[in-house]
Tab-separated table of C-alpha atoms and ligand atoms in Angstrom:
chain	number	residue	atom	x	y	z
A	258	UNK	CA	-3.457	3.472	-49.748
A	259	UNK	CA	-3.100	4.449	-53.381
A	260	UNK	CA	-4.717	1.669	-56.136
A	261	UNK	CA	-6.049	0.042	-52.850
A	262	UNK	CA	-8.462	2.113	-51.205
A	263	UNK	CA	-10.172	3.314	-54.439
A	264	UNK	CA	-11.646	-0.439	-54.698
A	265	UNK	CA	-12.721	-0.294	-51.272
A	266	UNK	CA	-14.846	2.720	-50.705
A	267	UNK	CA	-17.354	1.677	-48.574
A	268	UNK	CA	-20.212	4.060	-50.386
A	269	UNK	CA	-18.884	2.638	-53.536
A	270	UNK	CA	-19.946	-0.933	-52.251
A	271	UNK	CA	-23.421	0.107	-50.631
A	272	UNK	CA	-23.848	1.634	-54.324
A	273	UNK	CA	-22.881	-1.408	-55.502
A	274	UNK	CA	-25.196	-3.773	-53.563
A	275	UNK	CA	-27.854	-1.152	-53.828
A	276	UNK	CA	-27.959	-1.658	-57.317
A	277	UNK	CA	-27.609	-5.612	-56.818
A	278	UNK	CA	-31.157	-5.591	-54.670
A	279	UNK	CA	-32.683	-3.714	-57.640
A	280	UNK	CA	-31.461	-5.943	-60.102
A	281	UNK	CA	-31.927	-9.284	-58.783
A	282	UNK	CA	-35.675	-10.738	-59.071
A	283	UNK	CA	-35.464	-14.144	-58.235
A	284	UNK	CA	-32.405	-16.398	-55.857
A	285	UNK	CA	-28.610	-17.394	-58.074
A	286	UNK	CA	-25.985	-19.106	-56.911
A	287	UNK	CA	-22.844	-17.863	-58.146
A	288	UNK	CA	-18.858	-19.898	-57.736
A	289	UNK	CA	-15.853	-17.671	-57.287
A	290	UNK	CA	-13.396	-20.092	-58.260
A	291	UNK	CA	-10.055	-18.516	-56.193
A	292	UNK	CA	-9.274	-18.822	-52.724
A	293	UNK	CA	-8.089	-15.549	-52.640
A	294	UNK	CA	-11.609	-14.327	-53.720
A	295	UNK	CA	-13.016	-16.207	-51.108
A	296	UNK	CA	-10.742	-14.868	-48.887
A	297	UNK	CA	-11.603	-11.164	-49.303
A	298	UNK	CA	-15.570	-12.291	-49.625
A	299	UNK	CA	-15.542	-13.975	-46.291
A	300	UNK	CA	-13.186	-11.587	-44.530
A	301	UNK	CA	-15.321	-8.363	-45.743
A	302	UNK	CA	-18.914	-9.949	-44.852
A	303	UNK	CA	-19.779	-9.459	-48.800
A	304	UNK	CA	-21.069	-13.193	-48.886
A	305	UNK	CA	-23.360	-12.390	-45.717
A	306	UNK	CA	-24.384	-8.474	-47.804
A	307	UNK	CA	-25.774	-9.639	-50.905
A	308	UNK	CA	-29.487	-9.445	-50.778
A	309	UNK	CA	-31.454	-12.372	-50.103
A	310	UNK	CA	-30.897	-15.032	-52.212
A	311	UNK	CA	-27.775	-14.399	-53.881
A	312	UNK	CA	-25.582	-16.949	-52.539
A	313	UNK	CA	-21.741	-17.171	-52.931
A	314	UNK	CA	-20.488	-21.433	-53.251
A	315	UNK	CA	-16.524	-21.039	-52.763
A	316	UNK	CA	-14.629	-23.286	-55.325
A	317	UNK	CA	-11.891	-25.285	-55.904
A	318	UNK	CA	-9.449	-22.132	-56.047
A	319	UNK	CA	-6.363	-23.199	-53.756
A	320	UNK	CA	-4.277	-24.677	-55.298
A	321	UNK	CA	-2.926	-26.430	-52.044
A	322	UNK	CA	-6.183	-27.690	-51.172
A	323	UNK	CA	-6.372	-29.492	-54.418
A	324	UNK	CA	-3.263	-31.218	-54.160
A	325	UNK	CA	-3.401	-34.997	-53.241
A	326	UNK	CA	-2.265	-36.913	-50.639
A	327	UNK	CA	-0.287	-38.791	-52.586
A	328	UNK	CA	1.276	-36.076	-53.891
A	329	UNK	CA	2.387	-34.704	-50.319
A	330	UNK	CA	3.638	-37.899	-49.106
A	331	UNK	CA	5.539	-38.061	-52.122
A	332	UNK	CA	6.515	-34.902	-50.787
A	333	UNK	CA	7.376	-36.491	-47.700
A	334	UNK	CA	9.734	-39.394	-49.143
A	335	UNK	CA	11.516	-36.935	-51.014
A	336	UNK	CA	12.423	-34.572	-48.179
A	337	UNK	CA	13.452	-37.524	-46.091
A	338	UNK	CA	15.995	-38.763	-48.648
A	339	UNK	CA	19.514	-38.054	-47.626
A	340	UNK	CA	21.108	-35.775	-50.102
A	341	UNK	CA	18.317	-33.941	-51.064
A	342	UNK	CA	17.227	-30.407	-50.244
A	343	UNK	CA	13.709	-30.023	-50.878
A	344	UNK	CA	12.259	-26.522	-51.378
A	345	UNK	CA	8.758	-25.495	-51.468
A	346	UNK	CA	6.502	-22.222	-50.989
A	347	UNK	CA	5.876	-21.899	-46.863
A	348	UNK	CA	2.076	-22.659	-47.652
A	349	UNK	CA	2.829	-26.263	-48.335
A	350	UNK	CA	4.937	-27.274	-44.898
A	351	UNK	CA	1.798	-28.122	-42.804
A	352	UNK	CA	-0.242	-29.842	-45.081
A	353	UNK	CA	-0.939	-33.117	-43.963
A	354	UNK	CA	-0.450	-36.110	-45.491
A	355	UNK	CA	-0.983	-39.697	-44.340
A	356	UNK	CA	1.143	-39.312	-41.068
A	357	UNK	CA	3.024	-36.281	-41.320
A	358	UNK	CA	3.920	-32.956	-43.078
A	359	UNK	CA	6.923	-31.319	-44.387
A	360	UNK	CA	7.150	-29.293	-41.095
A	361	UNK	CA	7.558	-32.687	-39.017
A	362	UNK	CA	10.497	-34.077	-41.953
A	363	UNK	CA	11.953	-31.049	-41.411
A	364	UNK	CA	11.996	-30.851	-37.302
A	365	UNK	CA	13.111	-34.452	-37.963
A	366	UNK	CA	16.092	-33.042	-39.870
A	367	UNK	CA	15.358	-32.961	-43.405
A	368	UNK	CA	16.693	-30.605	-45.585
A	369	UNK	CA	13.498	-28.911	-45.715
A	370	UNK	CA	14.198	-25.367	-47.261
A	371	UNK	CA	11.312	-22.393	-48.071
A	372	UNK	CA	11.728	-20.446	-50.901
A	373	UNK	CA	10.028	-17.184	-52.337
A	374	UNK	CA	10.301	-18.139	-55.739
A	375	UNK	CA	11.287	-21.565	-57.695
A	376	UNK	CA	14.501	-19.865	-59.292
A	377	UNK	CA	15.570	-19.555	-55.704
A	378	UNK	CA	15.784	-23.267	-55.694
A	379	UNK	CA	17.223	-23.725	-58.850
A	380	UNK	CA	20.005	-21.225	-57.472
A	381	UNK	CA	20.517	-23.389	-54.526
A	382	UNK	CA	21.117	-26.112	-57.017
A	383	UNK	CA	24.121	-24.151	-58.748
A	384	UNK	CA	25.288	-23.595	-55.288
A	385	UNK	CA	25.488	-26.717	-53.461
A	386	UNK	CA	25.947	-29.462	-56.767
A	387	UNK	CA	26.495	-32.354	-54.528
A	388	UNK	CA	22.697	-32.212	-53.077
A	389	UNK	CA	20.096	-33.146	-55.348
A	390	UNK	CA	17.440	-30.696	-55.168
A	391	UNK	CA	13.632	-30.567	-55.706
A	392	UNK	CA	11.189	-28.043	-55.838
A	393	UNK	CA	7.292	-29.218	-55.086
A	394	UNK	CA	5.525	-27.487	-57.828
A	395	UNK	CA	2.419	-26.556	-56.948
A	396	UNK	CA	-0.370	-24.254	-58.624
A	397	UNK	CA	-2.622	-22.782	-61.312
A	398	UNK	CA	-1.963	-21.161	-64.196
A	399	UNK	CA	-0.716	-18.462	-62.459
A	400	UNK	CA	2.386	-20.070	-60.740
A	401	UNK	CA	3.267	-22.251	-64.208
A	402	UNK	CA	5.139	-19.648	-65.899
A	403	UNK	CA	7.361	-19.177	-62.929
A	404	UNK	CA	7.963	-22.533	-62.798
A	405	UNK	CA	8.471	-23.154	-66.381
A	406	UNK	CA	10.769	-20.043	-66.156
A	407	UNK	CA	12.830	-22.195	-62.939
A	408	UNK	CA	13.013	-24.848	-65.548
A	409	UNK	CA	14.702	-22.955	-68.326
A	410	UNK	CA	17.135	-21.321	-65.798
A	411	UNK	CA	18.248	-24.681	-64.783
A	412	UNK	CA	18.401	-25.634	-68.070
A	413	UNK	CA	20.440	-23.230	-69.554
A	414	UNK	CA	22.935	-23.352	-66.351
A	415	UNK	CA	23.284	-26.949	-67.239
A	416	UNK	CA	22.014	-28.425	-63.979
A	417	UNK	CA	21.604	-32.424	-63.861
A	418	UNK	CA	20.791	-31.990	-59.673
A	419	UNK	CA	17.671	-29.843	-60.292
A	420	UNK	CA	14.266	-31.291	-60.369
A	421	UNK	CA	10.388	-30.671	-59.604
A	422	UNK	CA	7.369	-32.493	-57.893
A	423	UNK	CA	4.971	-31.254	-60.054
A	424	UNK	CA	1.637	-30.508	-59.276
A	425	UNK	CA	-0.184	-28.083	-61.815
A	426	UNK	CA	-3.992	-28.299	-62.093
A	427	UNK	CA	-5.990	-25.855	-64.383
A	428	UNK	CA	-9.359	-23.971	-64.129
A	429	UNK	CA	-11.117	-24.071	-67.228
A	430	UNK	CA	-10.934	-28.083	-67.428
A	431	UNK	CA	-12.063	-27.893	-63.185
A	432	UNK	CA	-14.978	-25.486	-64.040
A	433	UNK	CA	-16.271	-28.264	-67.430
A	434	UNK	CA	-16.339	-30.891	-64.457
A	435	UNK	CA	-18.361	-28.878	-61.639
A	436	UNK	CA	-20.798	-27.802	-64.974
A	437	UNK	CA	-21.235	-31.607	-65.806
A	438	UNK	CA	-21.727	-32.810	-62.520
A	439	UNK	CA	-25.629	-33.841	-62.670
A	440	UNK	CA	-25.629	-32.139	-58.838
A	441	UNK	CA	-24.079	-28.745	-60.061
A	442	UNK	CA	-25.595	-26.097	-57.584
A	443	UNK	CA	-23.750	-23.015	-60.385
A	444	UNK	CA	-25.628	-20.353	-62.238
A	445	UNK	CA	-22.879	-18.598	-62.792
A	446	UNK	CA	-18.641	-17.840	-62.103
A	447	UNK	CA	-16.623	-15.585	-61.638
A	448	UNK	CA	-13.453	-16.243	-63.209
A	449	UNK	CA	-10.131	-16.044	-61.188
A	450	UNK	CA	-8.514	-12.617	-62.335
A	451	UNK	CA	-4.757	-13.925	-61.990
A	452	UNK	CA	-5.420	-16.888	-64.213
A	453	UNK	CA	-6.606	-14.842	-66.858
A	454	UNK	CA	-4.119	-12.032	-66.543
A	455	UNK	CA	-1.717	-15.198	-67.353
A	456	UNK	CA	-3.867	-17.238	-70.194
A	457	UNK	CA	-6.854	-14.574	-71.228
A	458	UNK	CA	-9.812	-15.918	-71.431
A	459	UNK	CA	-10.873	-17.272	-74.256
A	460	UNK	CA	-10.783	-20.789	-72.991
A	461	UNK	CA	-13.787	-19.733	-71.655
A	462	UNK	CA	-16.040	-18.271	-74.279
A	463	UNK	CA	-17.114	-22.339	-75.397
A	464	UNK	CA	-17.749	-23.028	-71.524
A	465	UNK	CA	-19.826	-20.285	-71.514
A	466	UNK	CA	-21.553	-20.867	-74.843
A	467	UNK	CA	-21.927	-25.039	-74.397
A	468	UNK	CA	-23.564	-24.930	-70.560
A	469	UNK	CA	-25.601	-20.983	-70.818
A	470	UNK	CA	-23.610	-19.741	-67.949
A	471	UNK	CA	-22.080	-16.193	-67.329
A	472	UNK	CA	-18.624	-16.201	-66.628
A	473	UNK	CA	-17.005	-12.964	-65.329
A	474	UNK	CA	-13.527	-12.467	-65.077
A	475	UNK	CA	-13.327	-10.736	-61.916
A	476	UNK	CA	-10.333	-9.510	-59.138
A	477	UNK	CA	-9.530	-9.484	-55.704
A	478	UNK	CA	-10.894	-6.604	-53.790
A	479	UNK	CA	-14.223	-5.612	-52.234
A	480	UNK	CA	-15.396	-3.257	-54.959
A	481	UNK	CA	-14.138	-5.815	-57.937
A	482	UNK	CA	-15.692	-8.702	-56.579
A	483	UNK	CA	-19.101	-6.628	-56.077
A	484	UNK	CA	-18.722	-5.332	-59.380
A	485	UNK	CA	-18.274	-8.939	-60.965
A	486	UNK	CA	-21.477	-10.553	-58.901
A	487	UNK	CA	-23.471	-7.299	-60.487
A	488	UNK	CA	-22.312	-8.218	-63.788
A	489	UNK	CA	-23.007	-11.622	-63.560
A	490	UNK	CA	-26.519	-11.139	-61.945
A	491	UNK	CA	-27.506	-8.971	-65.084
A	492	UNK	CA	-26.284	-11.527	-67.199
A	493	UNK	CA	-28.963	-14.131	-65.386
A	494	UNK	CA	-31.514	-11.381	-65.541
A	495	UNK	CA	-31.230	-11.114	-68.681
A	496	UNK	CA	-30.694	-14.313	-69.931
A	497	UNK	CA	-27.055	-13.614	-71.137
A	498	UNK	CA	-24.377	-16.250	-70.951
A	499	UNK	CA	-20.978	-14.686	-71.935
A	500	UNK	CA	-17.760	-13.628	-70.648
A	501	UNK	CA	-17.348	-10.534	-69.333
A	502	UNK	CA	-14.007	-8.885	-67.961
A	503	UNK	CA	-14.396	-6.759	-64.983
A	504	UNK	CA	-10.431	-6.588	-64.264
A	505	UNK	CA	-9.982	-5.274	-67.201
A	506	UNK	CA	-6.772	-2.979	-65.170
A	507	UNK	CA	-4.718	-6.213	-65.482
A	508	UNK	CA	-6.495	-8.760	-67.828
A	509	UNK	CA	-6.287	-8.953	-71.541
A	510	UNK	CA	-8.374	-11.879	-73.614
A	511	UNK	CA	-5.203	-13.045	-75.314
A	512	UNK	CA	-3.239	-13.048	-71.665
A	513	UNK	CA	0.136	-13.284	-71.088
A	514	UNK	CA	1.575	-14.253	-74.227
A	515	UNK	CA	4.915	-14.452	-73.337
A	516	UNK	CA	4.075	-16.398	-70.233
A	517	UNK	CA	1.859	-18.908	-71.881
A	518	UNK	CA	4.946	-19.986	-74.775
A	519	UNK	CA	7.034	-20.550	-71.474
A	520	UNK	CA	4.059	-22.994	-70.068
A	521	UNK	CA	3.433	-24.471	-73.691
A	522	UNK	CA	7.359	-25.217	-73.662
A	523	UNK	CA	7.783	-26.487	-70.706
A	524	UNK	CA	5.063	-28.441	-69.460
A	525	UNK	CA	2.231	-30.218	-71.816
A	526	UNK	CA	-1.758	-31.342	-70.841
A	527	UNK	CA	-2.384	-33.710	-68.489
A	528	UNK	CA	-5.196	-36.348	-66.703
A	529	UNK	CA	-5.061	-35.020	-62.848
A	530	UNK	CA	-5.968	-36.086	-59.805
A	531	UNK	CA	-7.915	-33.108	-57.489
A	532	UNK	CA	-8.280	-34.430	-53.533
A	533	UNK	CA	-11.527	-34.645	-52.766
A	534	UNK	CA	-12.655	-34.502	-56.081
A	535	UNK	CA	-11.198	-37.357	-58.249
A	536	UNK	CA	-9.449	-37.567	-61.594
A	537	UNK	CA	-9.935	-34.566	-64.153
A	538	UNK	CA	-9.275	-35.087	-67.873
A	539	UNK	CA	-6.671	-32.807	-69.153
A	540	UNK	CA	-6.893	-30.498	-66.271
A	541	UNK	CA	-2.735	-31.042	-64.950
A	542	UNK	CA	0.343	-29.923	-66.631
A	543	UNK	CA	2.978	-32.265	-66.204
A	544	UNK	CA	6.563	-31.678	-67.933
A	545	UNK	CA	6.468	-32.011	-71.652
A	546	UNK	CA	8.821	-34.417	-73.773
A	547	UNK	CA	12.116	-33.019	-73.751
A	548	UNK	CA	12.285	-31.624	-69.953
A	549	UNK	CA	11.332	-35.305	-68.502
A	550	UNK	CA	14.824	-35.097	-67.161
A	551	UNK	CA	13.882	-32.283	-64.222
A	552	UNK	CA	10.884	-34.621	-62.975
A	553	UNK	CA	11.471	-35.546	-59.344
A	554	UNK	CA	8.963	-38.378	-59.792
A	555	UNK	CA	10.835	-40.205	-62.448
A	556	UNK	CA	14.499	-39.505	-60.649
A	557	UNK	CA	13.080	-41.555	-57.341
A	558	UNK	CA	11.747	-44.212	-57.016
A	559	UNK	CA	8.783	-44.581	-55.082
A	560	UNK	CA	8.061	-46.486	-52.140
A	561	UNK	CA	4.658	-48.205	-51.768
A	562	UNK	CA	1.880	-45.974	-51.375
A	563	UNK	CA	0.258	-45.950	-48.454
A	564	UNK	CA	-4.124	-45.917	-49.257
A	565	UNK	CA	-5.434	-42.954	-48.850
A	566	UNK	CA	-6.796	-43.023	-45.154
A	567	UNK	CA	-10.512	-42.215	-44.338
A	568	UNK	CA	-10.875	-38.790	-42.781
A	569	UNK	CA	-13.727	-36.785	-41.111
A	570	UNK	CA	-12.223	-34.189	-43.341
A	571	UNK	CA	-15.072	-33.160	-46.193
A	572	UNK	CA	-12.832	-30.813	-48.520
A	573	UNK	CA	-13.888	-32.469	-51.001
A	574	UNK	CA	-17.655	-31.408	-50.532
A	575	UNK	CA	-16.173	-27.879	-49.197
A	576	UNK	CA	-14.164	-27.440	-52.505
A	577	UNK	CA	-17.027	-28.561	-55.231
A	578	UNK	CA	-19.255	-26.034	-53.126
A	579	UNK	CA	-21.988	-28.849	-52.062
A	580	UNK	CA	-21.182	-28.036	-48.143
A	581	UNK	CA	-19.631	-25.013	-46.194
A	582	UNK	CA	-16.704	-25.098	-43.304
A	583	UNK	CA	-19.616	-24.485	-40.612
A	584	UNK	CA	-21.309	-27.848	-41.678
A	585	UNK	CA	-18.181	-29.691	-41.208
A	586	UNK	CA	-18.275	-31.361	-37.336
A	587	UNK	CA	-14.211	-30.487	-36.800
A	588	UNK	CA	-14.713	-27.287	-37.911
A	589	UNK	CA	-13.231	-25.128	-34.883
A	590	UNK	CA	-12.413	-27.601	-32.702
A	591	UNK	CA	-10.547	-30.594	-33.617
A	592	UNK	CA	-9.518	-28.666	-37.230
A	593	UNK	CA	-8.189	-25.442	-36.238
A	594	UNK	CA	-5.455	-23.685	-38.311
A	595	UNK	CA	-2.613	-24.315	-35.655
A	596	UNK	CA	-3.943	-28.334	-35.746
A	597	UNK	CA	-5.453	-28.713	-39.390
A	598	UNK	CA	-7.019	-32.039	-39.844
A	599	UNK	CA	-7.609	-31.015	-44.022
A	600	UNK	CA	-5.618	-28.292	-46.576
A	601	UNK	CA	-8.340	-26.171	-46.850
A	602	UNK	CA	-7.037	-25.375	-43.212
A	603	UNK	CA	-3.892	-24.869	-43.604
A	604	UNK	CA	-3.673	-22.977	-46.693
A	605	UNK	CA	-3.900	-19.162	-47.058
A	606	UNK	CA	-6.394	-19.852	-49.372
A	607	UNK	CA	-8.304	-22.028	-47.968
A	608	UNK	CA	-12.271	-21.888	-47.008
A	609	UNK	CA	-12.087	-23.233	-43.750
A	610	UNK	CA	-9.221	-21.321	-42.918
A	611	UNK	CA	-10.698	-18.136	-44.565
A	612	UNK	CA	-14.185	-18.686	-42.720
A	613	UNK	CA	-11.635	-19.383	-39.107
A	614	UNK	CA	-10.375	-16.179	-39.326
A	615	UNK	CA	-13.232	-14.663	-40.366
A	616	UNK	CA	-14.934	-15.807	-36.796
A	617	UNK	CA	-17.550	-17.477	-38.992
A	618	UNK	CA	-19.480	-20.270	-36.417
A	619	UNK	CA	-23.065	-22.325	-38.011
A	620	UNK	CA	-25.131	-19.834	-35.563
A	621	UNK	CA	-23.066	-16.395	-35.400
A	622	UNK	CA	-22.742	-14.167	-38.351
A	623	UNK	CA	-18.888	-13.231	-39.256
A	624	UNK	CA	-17.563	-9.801	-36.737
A	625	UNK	CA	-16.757	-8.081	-40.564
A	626	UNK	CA	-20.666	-7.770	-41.214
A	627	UNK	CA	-21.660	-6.495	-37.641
A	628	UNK	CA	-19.169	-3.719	-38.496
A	629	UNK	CA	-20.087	-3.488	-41.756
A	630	UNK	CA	-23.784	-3.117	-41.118
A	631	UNK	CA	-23.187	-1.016	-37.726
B	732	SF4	S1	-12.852	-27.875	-41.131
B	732	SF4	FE1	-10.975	-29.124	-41.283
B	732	SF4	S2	-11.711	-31.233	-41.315
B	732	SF4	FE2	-13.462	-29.912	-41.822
B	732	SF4	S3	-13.458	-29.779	-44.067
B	732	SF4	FE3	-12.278	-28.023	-43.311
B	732	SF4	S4	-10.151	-28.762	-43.327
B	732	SF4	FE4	-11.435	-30.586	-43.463
């Protein structure tokens, strides 16, 4: 497949990790920080490839992993509410919160609606001006301008029944807090390629500079995400700490400027709230002064919150990188992805859902690198 296949020549990668044996002197640990990149690491066996020592700790990359219970059962309330039709991306529906999930509301009868972009819901909006509707905004940097874009449609249509759960969380603020956590495992990142195509990446260059670590901007296929572990391994070797760009096809330093005026507009810097992590400082966006009026959470009121119930779930050791889906003890049987006990389950991007389908167990290496190595 054309633009696909050329970053997934398998002599390319045994080149690649060739290369990586001969370079590599002593053991690094090294954080992709998107799902997505754990996804293809996981799925492809390149985690269980890398010569001895080099050893891949999945981040806090989904963005539906990260989002808090209270959050979703906010969620939850709203969908339930009479006249409202609340939309969402599919990923969200089966995440559970503290008794149920947007699926259930929905089966119940809520006006539970799945969209394929947020100015679909703002179109439903125009459409149907007796129903309030919401849109659960959920994401990184990469879904903000879209949603920031949803905001100006609605906006400049003159909608007063258009509103969003907002949810926003940001990387470089998540990567600060894994770097000053005294138990930080890290020598080095790779950098989520999609963020930067969006922001750039010079809100890295001081991370990189303050805590000596590499950071390498890095995409989404076999032969990128090789290609960014070699880079960063040479950095370590050689006692670099910098940013590097290995997607340089799609990323820029200055990003997306375009995009990041929309974001700037629309939304300002926020504490947040990560599940399973805790409160970041300025790592949210939430809407900025001036577009208050299309925030679901100040248009309902909120019932009391329910606390946050004690789970076996251990995302929040999965997503800081401390422990892996195989050392979790419902991993694969009582947390499966059609019955998900955590998000990192249920989402697309998930790690436990990533290492389910990659047929990962604690004792059997994944199918992808007995074919690989075959
Ligand atoms: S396997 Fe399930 S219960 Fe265990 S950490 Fe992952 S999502 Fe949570």
């Amino acid at each position: 497949m054309k633009y696909l296949d050329e970053y997934r020549d398998p002599a390319l990668a045994r080149r690649l990790l060739a290369e990586l044996g001969a370079v590599a002197t002593r053991p690094w640990r090294l954080m992709e920080v998107c799902g997505g990149q754990t996804h293809t690491l996981v799925r492809q066996g390149i985690d269980e490839l890398l010569p001895a020592g080099i050893r891949m700790i999945h981040g806090p990359g989904c963005p539906v992993c990260v989002t808090p219970v209270a959050v979703i059962d906010r969620a939850l309330e709203l969908a339930a509410t009479p006249d409202v039709v609340f939309t969402s991306f599919g990923d969200m529906l089966r995440v559970p919160g503290t008794s149920t999930s947007l699926l259930q509301v929905k089966a119940a009868g809520g006006d539970v609606r799945v969209v394929y972009s947020p100015a679909d819901a703002v179109r439903i909006a125009a459409a149907e001006p007796r129903r309030r509707v919401v849109f659960l905004a959920v994401g990184f940097e990469t879904t903000a301008p879209a949603n920031a874009a949803a905001v100006l449609l609605a906006e400049s249509l003159g909608l007063t029944n258009f509103s969003m759960l907002v949810s926003h969380v940001l990387v470089p603020p998540a990567i600060t807090a894994i770097l000053e956590d005294p138990e930080c495992l890290v020598d080095g990142f790779l950098a989520a390629g999609h963020v930067c195509s969006v922001m750039g990446y010079t809100e890295y260059e001081p991370i990189a500079a303050r805590y000596r670590v590499p950071l390498v901007v890095t995409g989404f296929e076999p032969l990128d995400l090789l290609e960014g572990i070699l880079m960063a391994v040479h950095q370590l070797e050689s006692g670099r700490h910098e940013v590097e760009n290995q997607y340089a096809r799609a990323v820029h330093r200055d990003g997306n400027q375009v995009a990041q005026e929309a974001i700037r507009r629309v939304f300002r810097v926020a504490d947040k709230e990560w599940r399973g992590i805790g409160s970041i400082p300025d790592s949210g966006l939430v809407l900025a002064d001036g577009y208050e009026r299309f925030d679901a959470a100040l248009w309902f009121p909120s019932g009391p919150r329910s606390p946050e119930s004690a789970s076996e779930c251990i995302a929040g050791q999965i997503l800081t990188g401390v422990k892996t889906p195989t050392d979790c003890p419902a991993y694969g049987t009582r947390c499966t992805p059609r019955h998900p006990l955590g998000a990192p389950m249920v989402s697309s991007e998930g790690t436990c859902a990533a290492f389910f389908s990659a047929g990962r167990t604690a004792a059997a290496p994944s199918p992808a690198l007995n074919a690989a190595t075959s």
